[in-house]
JSON list of C-alpha atoms and ligand atoms in Angstrom, two decimals:
[
{"chain": "A", "resi": 1, "resn": "MET", "atom": "CA", "xyz": [0.51, -25.08, 28.16]},
{"chain": "A", "resi": 2, "resn": "ILE", "atom": "CA", "xyz": [-2.06, -27.34, 25.93]},
{"chain": "A", "resi": 3, "resn": "ARG", "atom": "CA", "xyz": [-0.57, -28.29, 22.89]},
{"chain": "A", "resi": 4, "resn": "VAL", "atom": "CA", "xyz": [-2.06, -27.38, 19.30]},
{"chain": "A", "resi": 5, "resn": "LEU", "atom": "CA", "xyz": [-1.28, -29.21, 16.23]},
{"chain": "A", "resi": 6, "resn": "ILE", "atom": "CA", "xyz": [-2.58, -27.24, 13.51]},
{"chain": "A", "resi": 7, "resn": "TRP", "atom": "CA", "xyz": [-3.72, -29.33, 10.43]},
{"chain": "A", "resi": 8, "resn": "ASN", "atom": "CA", "xyz": [-4.26, -28.42, 6.42]},
{"chain": "A", "resi": 9, "resn": "GLU", "atom": "CA", "xyz": [-4.32, -30.03, 3.40]},
{"chain": "A", "resi": 10, "resn": "PHE", "atom": "CA", "xyz": [-2.75, -26.94, 2.20]},
{"chain": "A", "resi": 11, "resn": "TYR", "atom": "CA", "xyz": [-3.50, -27.44, -1.04]},
{"chain": "A", "resi": 12, "resn": "HIS", "atom": "CA", "xyz": [-5.77, -24.44, -2.46]},
{"chain": "A", "resi": 13, "resn": "GLU", "atom": "CA", "xyz": [-3.09, -21.78, -0.46]},
{"chain": "A", "resi": 14, "resn": "LYS", "atom": "CA", "xyz": [-0.37, -23.55, -3.21]},
{"chain": "A", "resi": 15, "resn": "PHE", "atom": "CA", "xyz": [-2.43, -22.96, -6.73]},
{"chain": "A", "resi": 16, "resn": "ASP", "atom": "CA", "xyz": [-5.53, -20.83, -6.01]},
{"chain": "A", "resi": 17, "resn": "GLN", "atom": "CA", "xyz": [-4.73, -17.09, -6.89]},
{"chain": "A", "resi": 18, "resn": "ASP", "atom": "CA", "xyz": [-7.25, -15.44, -4.70]},
{"chain": "A", "resi": 19, "resn": "ALA", "atom": "CA", "xyz": [-6.08, -17.82, -1.17]},
{"chain": "A", "resi": 20, "resn": "MET", "atom": "CA", "xyz": [-2.36, -17.64, -1.98]},
{"chain": "A", "resi": 21, "resn": "LYS", "atom": "CA", "xyz": [-3.10, -14.17, -1.40]},
{"chain": "A", "resi": 22, "resn": "ILE", "atom": "CA", "xyz": [-4.70, -14.11, 1.69]},
{"chain": "A", "resi": 23, "resn": "TYR", "atom": "CA", "xyz": [-2.95, -17.22, 3.01]},
{"chain": "A", "resi": 24, "resn": "PRO", "atom": "CA", "xyz": [0.95, -16.76, 1.93]},
{"chain": "A", "resi": 25, "resn": "ASP", "atom": "CA", "xyz": [2.49, -19.37, 3.94]},
{"chain": "A", "resi": 26, "resn": "GLY", "atom": "CA", "xyz": [-1.36, -21.16, 4.56]},
{"chain": "A", "resi": 27, "resn": "ILE", "atom": "CA", "xyz": [-4.62, -21.06, 6.29]},
{"chain": "A", "resi": 28, "resn": "HIS", "atom": "CA", "xyz": [-2.38, -22.83, 9.47]},
{"chain": "A", "resi": 29, "resn": "LYS", "atom": "CA", "xyz": [-0.10, -20.20, 9.54]},
{"chain": "A", "resi": 30, "resn": "THR", "atom": "CA", "xyz": [-2.27, -17.59, 10.27]},
{"chain": "A", "resi": 31, "resn": "ILE", "atom": "CA", "xyz": [-3.88, -19.62, 12.42]},
{"chain": "A", "resi": 32, "resn": "ALA", "atom": "CA", "xyz": [-0.76, -19.86, 14.54]},
{"chain": "A", "resi": 33, "resn": "ASP", "atom": "CA", "xyz": [-0.51, -16.48, 13.97]},
{"chain": "A", "resi": 34, "resn": "PHE", "atom": "CA", "xyz": [-2.89, -15.38, 16.51]},
{"chain": "A", "resi": 35, "resn": "LEU", "atom": "CA", "xyz": [-3.06, -18.57, 18.59]},
{"chain": "A", "resi": 36, "resn": "ARG", "atom": "CA", "xyz": [0.55, -18.18, 18.89]},
{"chain": "A", "resi": 37, "resn": "SER", "atom": "CA", "xyz": [-0.40, -15.19, 21.21]},
{"chain": "A", "resi": 38, "resn": "ASP", "atom": "CA", "xyz": [-2.07, -17.05, 23.74]},
{"chain": "A", "resi": 39, "resn": "GLU", "atom": "CA", "xyz": [1.06, -17.77, 26.97]},
{"chain": "A", "resi": 40, "resn": "GLU", "atom": "CA", "xyz": [-1.00, -21.12, 27.70]},
{"chain": "A", "resi": 41, "resn": "LEU", "atom": "CA", "xyz": [-1.02, -23.10, 24.12]},
{"chain": "A", "resi": 42, "resn": "GLU", "atom": "CA", "xyz": [1.75, -24.41, 22.60]},
{"chain": "A", "resi": 43, "resn": "ILE", "atom": "CA", "xyz": [1.46, -24.71, 18.71]},
{"chain": "A", "resi": 44, "resn": "ARG", "atom": "CA", "xyz": [2.15, -26.77, 16.14]},
{"chain": "A", "resi": 45, "resn": "THR", "atom": "CA", "xyz": [0.93, -27.26, 12.57]},
{"chain": "A", "resi": 46, "resn": "ALA", "atom": "CA", "xyz": [1.56, -30.23, 10.15]},
{"chain": "A", "resi": 47, "resn": "THR", "atom": "CA", "xyz": [0.14, -30.85, 6.02]},
{"chain": "A", "resi": 48, "resn": "LEU", "atom": "CA", "xyz": [-0.81, -33.29, 4.18]},
{"chain": "A", "resi": 49, "resn": "ASP", "atom": "CA", "xyz": [2.66, -32.85, 2.36]},
{"chain": "A", "resi": 50, "resn": "ASP", "atom": "CA", "xyz": [4.26, -34.53, 6.23]},
{"chain": "A", "resi": 51, "resn": "GLU", "atom": "CA", "xyz": [4.99, -38.27, 6.39]},
{"chain": "A", "resi": 52, "resn": "ASN", "atom": "CA", "xyz": [1.56, -39.79, 6.81]},
{"chain": "A", "resi": 53, "resn": "CYS", "atom": "CA", "xyz": [-0.29, -36.37, 6.47]},
{"chain": "A", "resi": 54, "resn": "GLY", "atom": "CA", "xyz": [1.01, -35.78, 9.95]},
{"chain": "A", "resi": 55, "resn": "ILE", "atom": "CA", "xyz": [-0.34, -37.82, 11.82]},
{"chain": "A", "resi": 56, "resn": "SER", "atom": "CA", "xyz": [0.58, -40.54, 13.28]},
{"chain": "A", "resi": 57, "resn": "LYS", "atom": "CA", "xyz": [0.29, -42.07, 17.13]},
{"chain": "A", "resi": 58, "resn": "GLU", "atom": "CA", "xyz": [2.55, -40.65, 18.65]},
{"chain": "A", "resi": 59, "resn": "ILE", "atom": "CA", "xyz": [2.55, -36.93, 17.30]},
{"chain": "A", "resi": 60, "resn": "LEU", "atom": "CA", "xyz": [-1.37, -37.65, 18.88]},
{"chain": "A", "resi": 61, "resn": "SER", "atom": "CA", "xyz": [-0.71, -38.50, 21.42]},
{"chain": "A", "resi": 62, "resn": "ASN", "atom": "CA", "xyz": [1.25, -35.31, 22.71]},
{"chain": "A", "resi": 63, "resn": "THR", "atom": "CA", "xyz": [-1.46, -33.37, 21.29]},
{"chain": "A", "resi": 64, "resn": "ASP", "atom": "CA", "xyz": [-3.88, -31.75, 23.38]},
{"chain": "A", "resi": 65, "resn": "VAL", "atom": "CA", "xyz": [-6.11, -29.75, 20.83]},
{"chain": "A", "resi": 66, "resn": "LEU", "atom": "CA", "xyz": [-6.12, -31.04, 17.08]},
{"chain": "A", "resi": 67, "resn": "ILE", "atom": "CA", "xyz": [-7.35, -28.19, 14.68]},
{"chain": "A", "resi": 68, "resn": "TRP", "atom": "CA", "xyz": [-8.48, -28.98, 11.31]},
{"chain": "A", "resi": 69, "resn": "TRP", "atom": "CA", "xyz": [-8.60, -27.94, 7.91]},
{"chain": "A", "resi": 70, "resn": "GLY", "atom": "CA", "xyz": [-9.70, -29.49, 4.02]},
{"chain": "A", "resi": 71, "resn": "HIS", "atom": "CA", "xyz": [-12.17, -29.39, 1.60]},
{"chain": "A", "resi": 72, "resn": "MET", "atom": "CA", "xyz": [-9.89, -31.23, -1.75]},
{"chain": "A", "resi": 73, "resn": "ARG", "atom": "CA", "xyz": [-7.61, -33.77, -0.83]},
{"chain": "A", "resi": 74, "resn": "HIS", "atom": "CA", "xyz": [-10.06, -34.91, 2.06]},
{"chain": "A", "resi": 75, "resn": "ASP", "atom": "CA", "xyz": [-9.10, -38.73, 0.28]},
{"chain": "A", "resi": 76, "resn": "LEU", "atom": "CA", "xyz": [-6.15, -38.38, 0.35]},
{"chain": "A", "resi": 77, "resn": "VAL", "atom": "CA", "xyz": [-6.53, -38.91, 4.31]},
{"chain": "A", "resi": 78, "resn": "PRO", "atom": "CA", "xyz": [-5.91, -42.18, 4.70]},
{"chain": "A", "resi": 79, "resn": "ASP", "atom": "CA", "xyz": [-8.46, -44.20, 7.12]},
{"chain": "A", "resi": 80, "resn": "GLU", "atom": "CA", "xyz": [-5.45, -45.83, 8.67]},
{"chain": "A", "resi": 81, "resn": "ALA", "atom": "CA", "xyz": [-4.88, -42.01, 9.79]},
{"chain": "A", "resi": 82, "resn": "ALA", "atom": "CA", "xyz": [-8.75, -40.64, 9.94]},
{"chain": "A", "resi": 83, "resn": "PHE", "atom": "CA", "xyz": [-10.01, -43.56, 12.25]},
{"chain": "A", "resi": 84, "resn": "MET", "atom": "CA", "xyz": [-6.07, -42.35, 14.94]},
{"chain": "A", "resi": 85, "resn": "VAL", "atom": "CA", "xyz": [-7.50, -38.91, 15.57]},
{"chain": "A", "resi": 86, "resn": "ARG", "atom": "CA", "xyz": [-10.83, -40.36, 15.38]},
{"chain": "A", "resi": 87, "resn": "ASP", "atom": "CA", "xyz": [-9.56, -42.41, 18.45]},
{"chain": "A", "resi": 88, "resn": "ALA", "atom": "CA", "xyz": [-7.93, -40.26, 19.45]},
{"chain": "A", "resi": 89, "resn": "VAL", "atom": "CA", "xyz": [-10.75, -38.43, 19.81]},
{"chain": "A", "resi": 90, "resn": "LEU", "atom": "CA", "xyz": [-12.82, -40.64, 21.55]},
{"chain": "A", "resi": 91, "resn": "GLU", "atom": "CA", "xyz": [-10.20, -41.46, 24.36]},
{"chain": "A", "resi": 92, "resn": "GLY", "atom": "CA", "xyz": [-10.72, -37.09, 24.93]},
{"chain": "A", "resi": 93, "resn": "MET", "atom": "CA", "xyz": [-8.28, -35.51, 23.01]},
{"chain": "A", "resi": 94, "resn": "GLY", "atom": "CA", "xyz": [-10.09, -32.25, 21.60]},
{"chain": "A", "resi": 95, "resn": "ALA", "atom": "CA", "xyz": [-11.57, -31.04, 18.43]},
{"chain": "A", "resi": 96, "resn": "ILE", "atom": "CA", "xyz": [-11.89, -28.32, 16.54]},
{"chain": "A", "resi": 97, "resn": "PHE", "atom": "CA", "xyz": [-13.31, -29.25, 12.65]},
{"chain": "A", "resi": 98, "resn": "LEU", "atom": "CA", "xyz": [-13.54, -25.67, 10.14]},
{"chain": "A", "resi": 99, "resn": "HIS", "atom": "CA", "xyz": [-15.41, -25.45, 7.07]},
{"chain": "A", "resi": 100, "resn": "SER", "atom": "CA", "xyz": [-15.11, -27.86, 4.76]},
{"chain": "A", "resi": 101, "resn": "ALA", "atom": "CA", "xyz": [-13.43, -29.53, 7.19]},
{"chain": "A", "resi": 102, "resn": "HIS", "atom": "CA", "xyz": [-17.31, -30.95, 6.94]},
{"chain": "A", "resi": 103, "resn": "HIS", "atom": "CA", "xyz": [-16.87, -33.38, 5.38]},
{"chain": "A", "resi": 104, "resn": "SER", "atom": "CA", "xyz": [-13.45, -34.94, 6.56]},
{"chain": "A", "resi": 105, "resn": "LYS", "atom": "CA", "xyz": [-12.75, -38.30, 6.84]},
{"chain": "A", "resi": 106, "resn": "PRO", "atom": "CA", "xyz": [-12.31, -37.67, 10.83]},
{"chain": "A", "resi": 107, "resn": "PHE", "atom": "CA", "xyz": [-15.21, -35.53, 11.15]},
{"chain": "A", "resi": 108, "resn": "ARG", "atom": "CA", "xyz": [-17.62, -37.89, 9.68]},
{"chain": "A", "resi": 109, "resn": "TYR", "atom": "CA", "xyz": [-16.33, -40.99, 11.00]},
{"chain": "A", "resi": 110, "resn": "LEU", "atom": "CA", "xyz": [-17.31, -39.18, 14.45]},
{"chain": "A", "resi": 111, "resn": "LEU", "atom": "CA", "xyz": [-20.36, -37.98, 13.30]},
{"chain": "A", "resi": 112, "resn": "GLY", "atom": "CA", "xyz": [-21.68, -41.28, 11.29]},
{"chain": "A", "resi": 113, "resn": "THR", "atom": "CA", "xyz": [-23.92, -39.40, 8.99]},
{"chain": "A", "resi": 114, "resn": "SER", "atom": "CA", "xyz": [-22.59, -37.82, 5.46]},
{"chain": "A", "resi": 115, "resn": "CYS", "atom": "CA", "xyz": [-22.29, -34.31, 6.83]},
{"chain": "A", "resi": 116, "resn": "ASN", "atom": "CA", "xyz": [-23.72, -32.87, 3.62]},
{"chain": "A", "resi": 117, "resn": "LEU", "atom": "CA", "xyz": [-24.51, -29.70, 3.15]},
{"chain": "A", "resi": 118, "resn": "CYS", "atom": "CA", "xyz": [-25.78, -27.48, 0.86]},
{"chain": "A", "resi": 119, "resn": "TRP", "atom": "CA", "xyz": [-23.48, -24.96, -0.89]},
{"chain": "A", "resi": 120, "resn": "ARG", "atom": "CA", "xyz": [-22.45, -21.77, -3.34]},
{"chain": "A", "resi": 121, "resn": "GLU", "atom": "CA", "xyz": [-20.14, -19.21, -3.92]},
{"chain": "A", "resi": 122, "resn": "SER", "atom": "CA", "xyz": [-21.52, -16.24, -4.46]},
{"chain": "A", "resi": 123, "resn": "GLY", "atom": "CA", "xyz": [-19.10, -14.69, -1.12]},
{"chain": "A", "resi": 124, "resn": "ASP", "atom": "CA", "xyz": [-22.85, -13.62, 0.62]},
{"chain": "A", "resi": 125, "resn": "ARG", "atom": "CA", "xyz": [-22.55, -11.58, 3.76]},
{"chain": "A", "resi": 126, "resn": "GLU", "atom": "CA", "xyz": [-22.92, -13.73, 6.70]},
{"chain": "A", "resi": 127, "resn": "VAL", "atom": "CA", "xyz": [-24.55, -12.82, 10.25]},
{"chain": "A", "resi": 128, "resn": "LEU", "atom": "CA", "xyz": [-23.78, -15.18, 12.82]},
{"chain": "A", "resi": 129, "resn": "TRP", "atom": "CA", "xyz": [-25.95, -14.95, 15.39]},
{"chain": "A", "resi": 130, "resn": "VAL", "atom": "CA", "xyz": [-24.80, -16.23, 18.88]},
{"chain": "A", "resi": 131, "resn": "THR", "atom": "CA", "xyz": [-27.75, -18.37, 20.75]},
{"chain": "A", "resi": 132, "resn": "GLU", "atom": "CA", "xyz": [-25.20, -19.30, 24.00]},
{"chain": "A", "resi": 133, "resn": "PRO", "atom": "CA", "xyz": [-23.82, -15.80, 25.52]},
{"chain": "A", "resi": 134, "resn": "SER", "atom": "CA", "xyz": [-23.19, -17.91, 28.53]},
{"chain": "A", "resi": 135, "resn": "HIS", "atom": "CA", "xyz": [-21.53, -20.56, 26.35]},
{"chain": "A", "resi": 136, "resn": "PRO", "atom": "CA", "xyz": [-16.66, -19.91, 26.72]},
{"chain": "A", "resi": 137, "resn": "ILE", "atom": "CA", "xyz": [-16.80, -20.81, 23.29]},
{"chain": "A", "resi": 138, "resn": "THR", "atom": "CA", "xyz": [-19.12, -17.25, 22.91]},
{"chain": "A", "resi": 139, "resn": "ARG", "atom": "CA", "xyz": [-16.96, -15.40, 25.20]},
{"chain": "A", "resi": 140, "resn": "GLY", "atom": "CA", "xyz": [-16.46, -11.53, 24.36]},
{"chain": "A", "resi": 141, "resn": "ILE", "atom": "CA", "xyz": [-18.55, -12.06, 20.78]},
{"chain": "A", "resi": 142, "resn": "ASP", "atom": "CA", "xyz": [-21.47, -9.38, 21.01]},
{"chain": "A", "resi": 143, "resn": "ARG", "atom": "CA", "xyz": [-24.84, -10.50, 19.94]},
{"chain": "A", "resi": 144, "resn": "TYR", "atom": "CA", "xyz": [-24.30, -10.53, 16.00]},
{"chain": "A", "resi": 145, "resn": "PHE", "atom": "CA", "xyz": [-20.95, -9.97, 13.82]},
{"chain": "A", "resi": 146, "resn": "VAL", "atom": "CA", "xyz": [-21.60, -9.59, 10.68]},
{"chain": "A", "resi": 147, "resn": "LEU", "atom": "CA", "xyz": [-18.35, -11.65, 7.42]},
{"chain": "A", "resi": 148, "resn": "GLU", "atom": "CA", "xyz": [-19.07, -9.45, 4.03]},
{"chain": "A", "resi": 149, "resn": "HIS", "atom": "CA", "xyz": [-17.74, -12.22, 2.43]},
{"chain": "A", "resi": 150, "resn": "GLU", "atom": "CA", "xyz": [-18.33, -16.13, 2.94]},
{"chain": "A", "resi": 151, "resn": "GLU", "atom": "CA", "xyz": [-19.34, -18.87, 1.51]},
{"chain": "A", "resi": 152, "resn": "THR", "atom": "CA", "xyz": [-22.79, -20.36, 1.92]},
{"chain": "A", "resi": 153, "resn": "TYR", "atom": "CA", "xyz": [-23.97, -23.26, 3.42]},
{"chain": "A", "resi": 154, "resn": "GLY", "atom": "CA", "xyz": [-27.53, -24.03, 3.83]},
{"chain": "A", "resi": 155, "resn": "GLU", "atom": "CA", "xyz": [-29.58, -26.71, 5.19]},
{"chain": "A", "resi": 156, "resn": "PRO", "atom": "CA", "xyz": [-30.13, -29.48, 5.83]},
{"chain": "A", "resi": 157, "resn": "PHE", "atom": "CA", "xyz": [-26.64, -30.38, 7.18]},
{"chain": "A", "resi": 158, "resn": "VAL", "atom": "CA", "xyz": [-26.67, -34.36, 7.72]},
{"chain": "A", "resi": 159, "resn": "ILE", "atom": "CA", "xyz": [-25.73, -33.90, 11.16]},
{"chain": "A", "resi": 160, "resn": "PRO", "atom": "CA", "xyz": [-27.00, -35.76, 14.34]},
{"chain": "A", "resi": 161, "resn": "THR", "atom": "CA", "xyz": [-29.03, -33.27, 16.50]},
{"chain": "A", "resi": 162, "resn": "PRO", "atom": "CA", "xyz": [-25.15, -30.71, 18.32]},
{"chain": "A", "resi": 163, "resn": "ASP", "atom": "CA", "xyz": [-25.20, -30.96, 22.50]},
{"chain": "A", "resi": 164, "resn": "LYS", "atom": "CA", "xyz": [-24.98, -27.19, 21.88]},
{"chain": "A", "resi": 165, "resn": "LEU", "atom": "CA", "xyz": [-25.71, -25.11, 19.31]},
{"chain": "A", "resi": 166, "resn": "LEU", "atom": "CA", "xyz": [-23.63, -21.92, 20.24]},
{"chain": "A", "resi": 167, "resn": "LEU", "atom": "CA", "xyz": [-24.53, -20.55, 16.55]},
{"chain": "A", "resi": 168, "resn": "ILE", "atom": "CA", "xyz": [-26.73, -19.85, 13.51]},
{"chain": "A", "resi": 169, "resn": "GLY", "atom": "CA", "xyz": [-25.02, -18.31, 9.99]},
{"chain": "A", "resi": 170, "resn": "SER", "atom": "CA", "xyz": [-27.66, -16.70, 8.43]},
{"chain": "A", "resi": 171, "resn": "PHE", "atom": "CA", "xyz": [-27.17, -15.50, 5.02]},
{"chain": "A", "resi": 172, "resn": "SER", "atom": "CA", "xyz": [-27.63, -12.30, 2.70]},
{"chain": "A", "resi": 173, "resn": "GLY", "atom": "CA", "xyz": [-28.80, -15.57, -0.31]},
{"chain": "A", "resi": 174, "resn": "GLY", "atom": "CA", "xyz": [-31.02, -16.40, 2.34]},
{"chain": "A", "resi": 175, "resn": "GLU", "atom": "CA", "xyz": [-29.97, -19.68, 3.59]},
{"chain": "A", "resi": 176, "resn": "ALA", "atom": "CA", "xyz": [-29.18, -20.70, 7.35]},
{"chain": "A", "resi": 177, "resn": "PHE", "atom": "CA", "xyz": [-26.90, -23.05, 8.34]},
{"chain": "A", "resi": 178, "resn": "ARG", "atom": "CA", "xyz": [-25.85, -24.59, 11.74]},
{"chain": "A", "resi": 179, "resn": "SER", "atom": "CA", "xyz": [-22.99, -22.31, 12.57]},
{"chain": "A", "resi": 180, "resn": "GLY", "atom": "CA", "xyz": [-21.15, -23.44, 15.74]},
{"chain": "A", "resi": 181, "resn": "CYS", "atom": "CA", "xyz": [-21.81, -27.14, 16.70]},
{"chain": "A", "resi": 182, "resn": "LEU", "atom": "CA", "xyz": [-19.94, -28.86, 19.65]},
{"chain": "A", "resi": 183, "resn": "TYR", "atom": "CA", "xyz": [-20.70, -31.94, 20.62]},
{"chain": "A", "resi": 184, "resn": "GLU", "atom": "CA", "xyz": [-18.99, -34.89, 23.17]},
{"chain": "A", "resi": 185, "resn": "ARG", "atom": "CA", "xyz": [-17.93, -38.15, 21.69]},
{"chain": "A", "resi": 186, "resn": "GLY", "atom": "CA", "xyz": [-16.78, -40.46, 24.16]},
{"chain": "A", "resi": 187, "resn": "ASN", "atom": "CA", "xyz": [-14.05, -38.38, 25.69]},
{"chain": "A", "resi": 188, "resn": "GLY", "atom": "CA", "xyz": [-13.40, -36.09, 23.99]},
{"chain": "A", "resi": 189, "resn": "LYS", "atom": "CA", "xyz": [-15.16, -32.16, 22.77]},
{"chain": "A", "resi": 190, "resn": "LEU", "atom": "CA", "xyz": [-15.36, -31.79, 19.03]},
{"chain": "A", "resi": 191, "resn": "PHE", "atom": "CA", "xyz": [-16.50, -28.31, 17.95]},
{"chain": "A", "resi": 192, "resn": "TYR", "atom": "CA", "xyz": [-17.37, -27.03, 13.98]},
{"chain": "A", "resi": 193, "resn": "LEU", "atom": "CA", "xyz": [-17.33, -23.93, 13.22]},
{"chain": "A", "resi": 194, "resn": "GLN", "atom": "CA", "xyz": [-18.77, -23.57, 9.43]},
{"chain": "A", "resi": 195, "resn": "PRO", "atom": "CA", "xyz": [-17.41, -19.92, 8.17]},
{"chain": "A", "resi": 196, "resn": "GLY", "atom": "CA", "xyz": [-13.22, -20.10, 6.73]},
{"chain": "A", "resi": 197, "resn": "HIS", "atom": "CA", "xyz": [-13.75, -20.38, 2.69]},
{"chain": "A", "resi": 198, "resn": "GLU", "atom": "CA", "xyz": [-10.31, -19.88, 1.00]},
{"chain": "A", "resi": 199, "resn": "THR", "atom": "CA", "xyz": [-10.83, -17.39, -0.47]},
{"chain": "A", "resi": 200, "resn": "PHE", "atom": "CA", "xyz": [-12.33, -14.88, 2.37]},
{"chain": "A", "resi": 201, "resn": "PRO", "atom": "CA", "xyz": [-10.08, -13.46, 4.83]},
{"chain": "A", "resi": 202, "resn": "THR", "atom": "CA", "xyz": [-12.12, -14.57, 7.36]},
{"chain": "A", "resi": 203, "resn": "PHE", "atom": "CA", "xyz": [-9.52, -16.32, 9.83]},
{"chain": "A", "resi": 204, "resn": "LYS", "atom": "CA", "xyz": [-7.99, -12.98, 9.72]},
{"chain": "A", "resi": 205, "resn": "VAL", "atom": "CA", "xyz": [-10.78, -11.78, 11.81]},
{"chain": "A", "resi": 206, "resn": "PRO", "atom": "CA", "xyz": [-11.40, -11.23, 15.50]},
{"chain": "A", "resi": 207, "resn": "GLU", "atom": "CA", "xyz": [-14.41, -12.65, 16.35]},
{"chain": "A", "resi": 208, "resn": "ILE", "atom": "CA", "xyz": [-13.34, -16.00, 14.14]},
{"chain": "A", "resi": 209, "resn": "GLN", "atom": "CA", "xyz": [-9.75, -15.76, 16.35]},
{"chain": "A", "resi": 210, "resn": "THR", "atom": "CA", "xyz": [-11.65, -15.17, 19.15]},
{"chain": "A", "resi": 211, "resn": "ILE", "atom": "CA", "xyz": [-14.11, -17.79, 18.79]},
{"chain": "A", "resi": 212, "resn": "ILE", "atom": "CA", "xyz": [-10.59, -20.31, 17.89]},
{"chain": "A", "resi": 213, "resn": "ARG", "atom": "CA", "xyz": [-9.34, -19.23, 20.61]},
{"chain": "A", "resi": 214, "resn": "ASN", "atom": "CA", "xyz": [-11.72, -20.16, 23.20]},
{"chain": "A", "resi": 215, "resn": "ALA", "atom": "CA", "xyz": [-12.85, -22.70, 21.48]},
{"chain": "A", "resi": 216, "resn": "VAL", "atom": "CA", "xyz": [-8.82, -24.25, 22.28]},
{"chain": "A", "resi": 217, "resn": "HIS", "atom": "CA", "xyz": [-9.27, -24.31, 25.70]},
{"chain": "A", "resi": 218, "resn": "TYR", "atom": "CA", "xyz": [-12.83, -24.76, 25.70]},
{"chain": "A", "resi": 219, "resn": "VAL", "atom": "CA", "xyz": [-12.38, -28.60, 23.67]},
{"chain": "A", "resi": 220, "resn": "ALA", "atom": "CA", "xyz": [-8.99, -29.08, 25.71]},
{"chain": "A", "resi": 221, "resn": "PRO", "atom": "CA", "xyz": [-9.07, -32.24, 27.78]},
{"chain": "A", "resi": 222, "resn": "SER", "atom": "CA", "xyz": [-9.30, -32.40, 31.20]},
{"chain": "A", "resi": 223, "resn": "TYR", "atom": "CA", "xyz": [-9.48, -36.80, 31.30]},
{"chain": "A", "resi": 224, "resn": "ARG", "atom": "CA", "xyz": [-8.02, -38.91, 28.87]},
{"chain": "A", "resi": 225, "resn": "GLN", "atom": "CA", "xyz": [-8.09, -42.66, 28.69]},
{"chain": "A", "resi": 226, "resn": "GLN", "atom": "CA", "xyz": [-8.36, -45.31, 26.31]},
{"chain": "A", "resi": 227, "resn": "THR", "atom": "CA", "xyz": [-12.35, -46.31, 27.14]},
{"chain": "A", "resi": 228, "resn": "THR", "atom": "CA", "xyz": [-11.63, -50.56, 27.70]},
{"chain": "A", "resi": 229, "resn": "CYS", "atom": "CA", "xyz": [-14.70, -53.02, 27.83]},
{"chain": "A", "resi": 230, "resn": "PRO", "atom": "CA", "xyz": [-13.02, -54.92, 30.52]},
{"chain": "A", "resi": 231, "resn": "LYS", "atom": "CA", "xyz": [-15.43, -58.40, 32.55]},
{"chain": "A", "resi": 232, "resn": "VAL", "atom": "CA", "xyz": [-14.43, -57.24, 36.16]},
{"chain": "A", "resi": 233, "resn": "ARG", "atom": "CA", "xyz": [-15.38, -59.04, 38.85]},
{"chain": "A", "resi": 234, "resn": "ASN", "atom": "CA", "xyz": [-18.02, -58.73, 41.72]},
{"chain": "A", "resi": 235, "resn": "ILE", "atom": "CA", "xyz": [-17.29, -55.16, 43.83]},
{"chain": "A", "resi": 236, "resn": "ASP", "atom": "CA", "xyz": [-17.28, -57.01, 47.01]},
{"chain": "A", "resi": 237, "resn": "CYS", "atom": "CA", "xyz": [-14.20, -58.74, 46.17]},
{"chain": "A", "resi": 238, "resn": "GLY", "atom": "CA", "xyz": [-12.16, -55.50, 47.12]},
{"chain": "A", "resi": 239, "resn": "GLU", "atom": "CA", "xyz": [-10.87, -54.40, 44.09]},
{"chain": "A", "resi": 240, "resn": "PRO", "atom": "CA", "xyz": [-13.53, -53.57, 41.54]},
{"chain": "A", "resi": 241, "resn": "TYR", "atom": "CA", "xyz": [-11.62, -53.12, 38.49]},
{"chain": "A", "resi": 242, "resn": "VAL", "atom": "CA", "xyz": [-9.21, -56.22, 38.24]},
{"chain": "A", "resi": 243, "resn": "ASP", "atom": "CA", "xyz": [-9.83, -57.79, 34.88]},
{"chain": "A", "resi": 244, "resn": "ILE", "atom": "CA", "xyz": [-10.78, -61.25, 34.82]},
{"chain": "A", "resi": 245, "resn": "LEU", "atom": "CA", "xyz": [-8.26, -63.10, 32.23]},
{"chain": "B", "resi": 301, "resn": "ZN", "atom": "ZN1", "xyz": [-15.05, -23.65, 1.28]}
]
């Protein structure tokens, strides 16, 4: 079983009329519902309203893949919690950052750049182009698919060059964007997916659900271990990993 924790700041869906209509129980609930159809996944959710924003070392140590959606409340996530997420990824936990989570603290701490971008809320049509059809995350997706309306994100997207660019978004307003970015950080894998604005039903689109489900399986850890910095003995002593105290 892959233990998945879906984290949502859960703000717009309580106050914004459009978001409330589309995601009455929160974006995290919609994502949980479609992932629960996968019998290999064990799903939990957490929100900013939970104690310590739903993040602790124990929770993360029992999480194989963390999915993160946030937008207006990034600053309310304590640094301590954000660093816990970063360190868990460095140990090997998988992470998927959705849409406006590009500005979340854990994402920025993992990538080390501003993660700024250009944006516009005009309901552009977005065409998502698959650049890596052989990749497990894009399995089952055709050459491209269309979102009738999405928030426009545009370059420059201030991120390190992705280890793999899996999707490019093109918008009817003219922009192009690196919409599916895969990284390795330490022992962990993290995937950024651009679509997912709160006032459009993006998380109900089958292709988006397929990509998120595929990504959960792909970033799930195969190795999870904190990497330390030991002073070690010469290999001839027969105990090469013994720390010299
Ligand atoms: Zn948005």
